[in-house]
PDB file of C-alpha atoms in Angstrom:
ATOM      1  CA  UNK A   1      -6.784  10.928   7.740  1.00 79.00           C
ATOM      2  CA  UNK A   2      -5.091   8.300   6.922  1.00 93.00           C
ATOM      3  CA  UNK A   3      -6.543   5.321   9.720  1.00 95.00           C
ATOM      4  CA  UNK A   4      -3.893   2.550  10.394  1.00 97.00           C
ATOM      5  CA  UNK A   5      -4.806  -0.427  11.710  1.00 98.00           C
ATOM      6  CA  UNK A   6      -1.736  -2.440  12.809  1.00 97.00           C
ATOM      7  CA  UNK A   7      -2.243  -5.860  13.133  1.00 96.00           C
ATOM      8  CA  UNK A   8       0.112  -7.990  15.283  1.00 95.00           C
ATOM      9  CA  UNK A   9       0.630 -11.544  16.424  1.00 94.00           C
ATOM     10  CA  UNK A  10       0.897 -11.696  20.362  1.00 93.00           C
ATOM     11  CA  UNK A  11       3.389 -14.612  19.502  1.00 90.00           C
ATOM     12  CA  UNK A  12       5.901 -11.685  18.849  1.00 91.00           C
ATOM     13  CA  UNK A  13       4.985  -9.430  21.874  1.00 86.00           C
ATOM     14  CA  UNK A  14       8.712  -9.782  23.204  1.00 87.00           C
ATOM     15  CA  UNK A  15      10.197  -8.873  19.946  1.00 89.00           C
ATOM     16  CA  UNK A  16       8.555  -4.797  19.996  1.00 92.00           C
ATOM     17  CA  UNK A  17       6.460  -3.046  21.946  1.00 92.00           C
ATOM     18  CA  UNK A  18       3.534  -1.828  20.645  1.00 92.00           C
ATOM     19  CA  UNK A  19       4.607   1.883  21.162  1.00 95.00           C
ATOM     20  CA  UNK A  20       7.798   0.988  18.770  1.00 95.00           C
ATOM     21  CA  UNK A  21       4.955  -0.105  16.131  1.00 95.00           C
ATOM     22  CA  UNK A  22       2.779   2.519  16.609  1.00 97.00           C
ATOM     23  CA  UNK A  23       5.414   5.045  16.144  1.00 97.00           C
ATOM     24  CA  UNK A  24       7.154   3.500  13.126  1.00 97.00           C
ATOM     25  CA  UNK A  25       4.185   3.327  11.263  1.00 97.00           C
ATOM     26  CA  UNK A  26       3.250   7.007  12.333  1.00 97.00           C
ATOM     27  CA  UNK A  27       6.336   7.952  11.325  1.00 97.00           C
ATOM     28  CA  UNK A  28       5.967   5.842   7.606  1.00 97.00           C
ATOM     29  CA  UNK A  29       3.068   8.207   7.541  1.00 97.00           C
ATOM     30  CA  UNK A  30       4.704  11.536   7.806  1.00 97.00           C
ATOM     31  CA  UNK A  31       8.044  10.808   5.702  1.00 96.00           C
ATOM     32  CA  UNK A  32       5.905  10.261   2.568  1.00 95.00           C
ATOM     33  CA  UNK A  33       5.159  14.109   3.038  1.00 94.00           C
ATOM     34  CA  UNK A  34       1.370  13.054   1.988  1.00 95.00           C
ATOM     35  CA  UNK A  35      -0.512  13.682   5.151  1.00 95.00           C
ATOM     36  CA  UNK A  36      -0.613  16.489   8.117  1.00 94.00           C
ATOM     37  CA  UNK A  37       0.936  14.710  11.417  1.00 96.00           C
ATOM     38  CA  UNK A  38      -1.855  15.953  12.780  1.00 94.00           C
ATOM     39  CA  UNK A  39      -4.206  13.604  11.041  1.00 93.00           C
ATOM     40  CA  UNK A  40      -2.957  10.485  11.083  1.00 97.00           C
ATOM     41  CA  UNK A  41      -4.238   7.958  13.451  1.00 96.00           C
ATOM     42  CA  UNK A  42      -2.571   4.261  14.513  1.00 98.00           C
ATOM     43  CA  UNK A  43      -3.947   1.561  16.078  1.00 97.00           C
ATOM     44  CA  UNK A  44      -2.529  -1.363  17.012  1.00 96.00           C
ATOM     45  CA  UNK A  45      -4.636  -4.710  17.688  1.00 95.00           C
ATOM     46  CA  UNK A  46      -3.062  -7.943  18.468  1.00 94.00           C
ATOM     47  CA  UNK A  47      -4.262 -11.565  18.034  1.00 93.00           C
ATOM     48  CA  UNK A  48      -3.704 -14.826  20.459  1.00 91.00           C
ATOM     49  CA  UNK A  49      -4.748 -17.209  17.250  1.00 88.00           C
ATOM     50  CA  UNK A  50      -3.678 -17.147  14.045  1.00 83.00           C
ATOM     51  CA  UNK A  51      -2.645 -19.719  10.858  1.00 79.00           C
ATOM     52  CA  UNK A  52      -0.220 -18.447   8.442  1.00 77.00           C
ATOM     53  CA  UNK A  53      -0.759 -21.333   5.950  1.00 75.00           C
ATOM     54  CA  UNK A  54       2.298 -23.955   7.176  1.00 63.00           C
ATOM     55  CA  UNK A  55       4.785 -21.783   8.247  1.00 71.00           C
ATOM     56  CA  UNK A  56       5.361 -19.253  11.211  1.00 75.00           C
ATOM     57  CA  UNK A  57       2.793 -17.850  13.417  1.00 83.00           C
ATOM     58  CA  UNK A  58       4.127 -14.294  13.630  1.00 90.00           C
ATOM     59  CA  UNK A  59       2.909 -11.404  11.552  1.00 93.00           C
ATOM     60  CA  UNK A  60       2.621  -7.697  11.509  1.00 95.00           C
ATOM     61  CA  UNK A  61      -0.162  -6.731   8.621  1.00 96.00           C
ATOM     62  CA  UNK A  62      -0.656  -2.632   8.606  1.00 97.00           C
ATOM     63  CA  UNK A  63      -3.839  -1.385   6.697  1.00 98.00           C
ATOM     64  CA  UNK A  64      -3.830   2.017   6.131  1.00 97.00           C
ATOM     65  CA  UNK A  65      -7.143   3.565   4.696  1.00 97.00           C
ATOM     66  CA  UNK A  66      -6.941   6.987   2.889  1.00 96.00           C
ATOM     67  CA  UNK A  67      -8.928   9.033   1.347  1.00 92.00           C
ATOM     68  CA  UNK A  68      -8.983   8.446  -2.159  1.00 91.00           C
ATOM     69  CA  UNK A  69      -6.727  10.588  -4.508  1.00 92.00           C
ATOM     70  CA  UNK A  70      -3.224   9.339  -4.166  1.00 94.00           C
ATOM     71  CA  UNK A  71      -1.952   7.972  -6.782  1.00 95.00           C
ATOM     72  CA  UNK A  72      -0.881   4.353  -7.058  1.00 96.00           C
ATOM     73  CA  UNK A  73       3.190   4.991  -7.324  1.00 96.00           C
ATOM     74  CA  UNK A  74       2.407   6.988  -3.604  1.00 96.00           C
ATOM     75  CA  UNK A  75       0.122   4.220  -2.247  1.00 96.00           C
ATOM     76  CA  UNK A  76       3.112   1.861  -3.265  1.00 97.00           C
ATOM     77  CA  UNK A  77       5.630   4.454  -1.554  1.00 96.00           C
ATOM     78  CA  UNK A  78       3.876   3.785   1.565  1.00 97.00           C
ATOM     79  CA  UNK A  79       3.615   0.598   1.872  1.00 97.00           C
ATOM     80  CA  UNK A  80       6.974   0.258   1.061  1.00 97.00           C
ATOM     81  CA  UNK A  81       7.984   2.813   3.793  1.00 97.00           C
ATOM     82  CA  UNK A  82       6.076   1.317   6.260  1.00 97.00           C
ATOM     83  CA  UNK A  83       7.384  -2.122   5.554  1.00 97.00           C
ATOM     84  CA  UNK A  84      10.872  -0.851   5.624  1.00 97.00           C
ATOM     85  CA  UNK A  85       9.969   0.675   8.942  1.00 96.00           C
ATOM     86  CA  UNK A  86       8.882  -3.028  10.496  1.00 95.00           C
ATOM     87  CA  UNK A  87      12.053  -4.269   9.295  1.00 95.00           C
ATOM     88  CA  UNK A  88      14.218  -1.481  10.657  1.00 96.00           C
ATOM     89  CA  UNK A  89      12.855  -2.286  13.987  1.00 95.00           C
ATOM     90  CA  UNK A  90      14.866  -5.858  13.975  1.00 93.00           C
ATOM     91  CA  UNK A  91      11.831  -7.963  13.908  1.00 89.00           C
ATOM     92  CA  UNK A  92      13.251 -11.602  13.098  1.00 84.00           C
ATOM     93  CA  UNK A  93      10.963 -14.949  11.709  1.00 85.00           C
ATOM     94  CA  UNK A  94       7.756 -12.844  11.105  1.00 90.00           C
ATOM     95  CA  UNK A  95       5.729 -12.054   7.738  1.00 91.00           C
ATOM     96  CA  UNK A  96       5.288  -8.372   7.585  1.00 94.00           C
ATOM     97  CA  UNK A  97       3.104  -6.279   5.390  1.00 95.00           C
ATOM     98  CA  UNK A  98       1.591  -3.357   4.636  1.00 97.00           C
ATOM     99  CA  UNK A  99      -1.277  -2.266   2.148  1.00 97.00           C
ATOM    100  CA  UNK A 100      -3.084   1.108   1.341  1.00 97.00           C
ATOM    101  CA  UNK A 101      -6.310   1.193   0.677  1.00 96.00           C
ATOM    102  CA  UNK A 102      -8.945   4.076  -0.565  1.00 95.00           C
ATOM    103  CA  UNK A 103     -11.898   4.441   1.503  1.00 92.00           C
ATOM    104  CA  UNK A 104     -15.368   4.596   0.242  1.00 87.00           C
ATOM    105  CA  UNK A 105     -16.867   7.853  -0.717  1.00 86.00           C
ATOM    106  CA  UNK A 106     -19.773   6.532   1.866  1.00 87.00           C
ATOM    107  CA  UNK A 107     -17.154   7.526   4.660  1.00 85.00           C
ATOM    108  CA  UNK A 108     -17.862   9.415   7.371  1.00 86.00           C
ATOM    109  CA  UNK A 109     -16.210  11.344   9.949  1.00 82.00           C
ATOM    110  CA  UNK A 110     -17.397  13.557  13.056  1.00 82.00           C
ATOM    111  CA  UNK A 111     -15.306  14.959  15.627  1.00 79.00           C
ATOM    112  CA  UNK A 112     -16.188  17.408  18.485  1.00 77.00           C
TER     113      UNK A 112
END
């Protein structure tokens, strides 16, 4: 735990790889000092179509899911990191964001 689901338009596929994404946001993950490294899975999904009200196509949204127990300050701390992280990548004329949400006490998780 945490999931992150990185969210990307394909618009800014020449801008960063999706290595440099995955491993800025991984990294966002470990500096907050709130989750083993070892736990912390990225994804990174990119979309073709896309309107961003008026202005620019290109976006990078990250959703990170955690378990539930952080407070809101550290939820906040990470978005912020991870946004920071986006920016620090020199990412030009796209909407980045981040957000951190609790998951359900339904969720599950197996692993062999």
């Amino acid at each position: 735990m945490p999931h992150c689901v990185i969210e990307i338009s394909n618009q800014l596929s020449n801008s960063v790889t999706p290595e440099q994404l995955l491993r800025s946001v991984f990294n966002s993950h470990v500096n907050t000092g709130l989750f083993e490294p070892d736990h912390i899975k990225v994804r990174c999904t990119g979309y073709d179509h896309n309107i961003i009200g008026t202005g620019s196509d290109r976006f990078i949204h990250a959703t990170s899911h955690i378990m539930a127990g952080r407070t809101a300050e550290q939820k906040k701390q990470l978005s912020n990191m991870i946004v920071q992280g986006l920016i620090d990548l020199g990412i030009t004329s796209a909407a980045m964001s981040a957000q951190v949400v609790d998951l359900d006490p339904s969720y599950v998780t197996f692993s062999d």
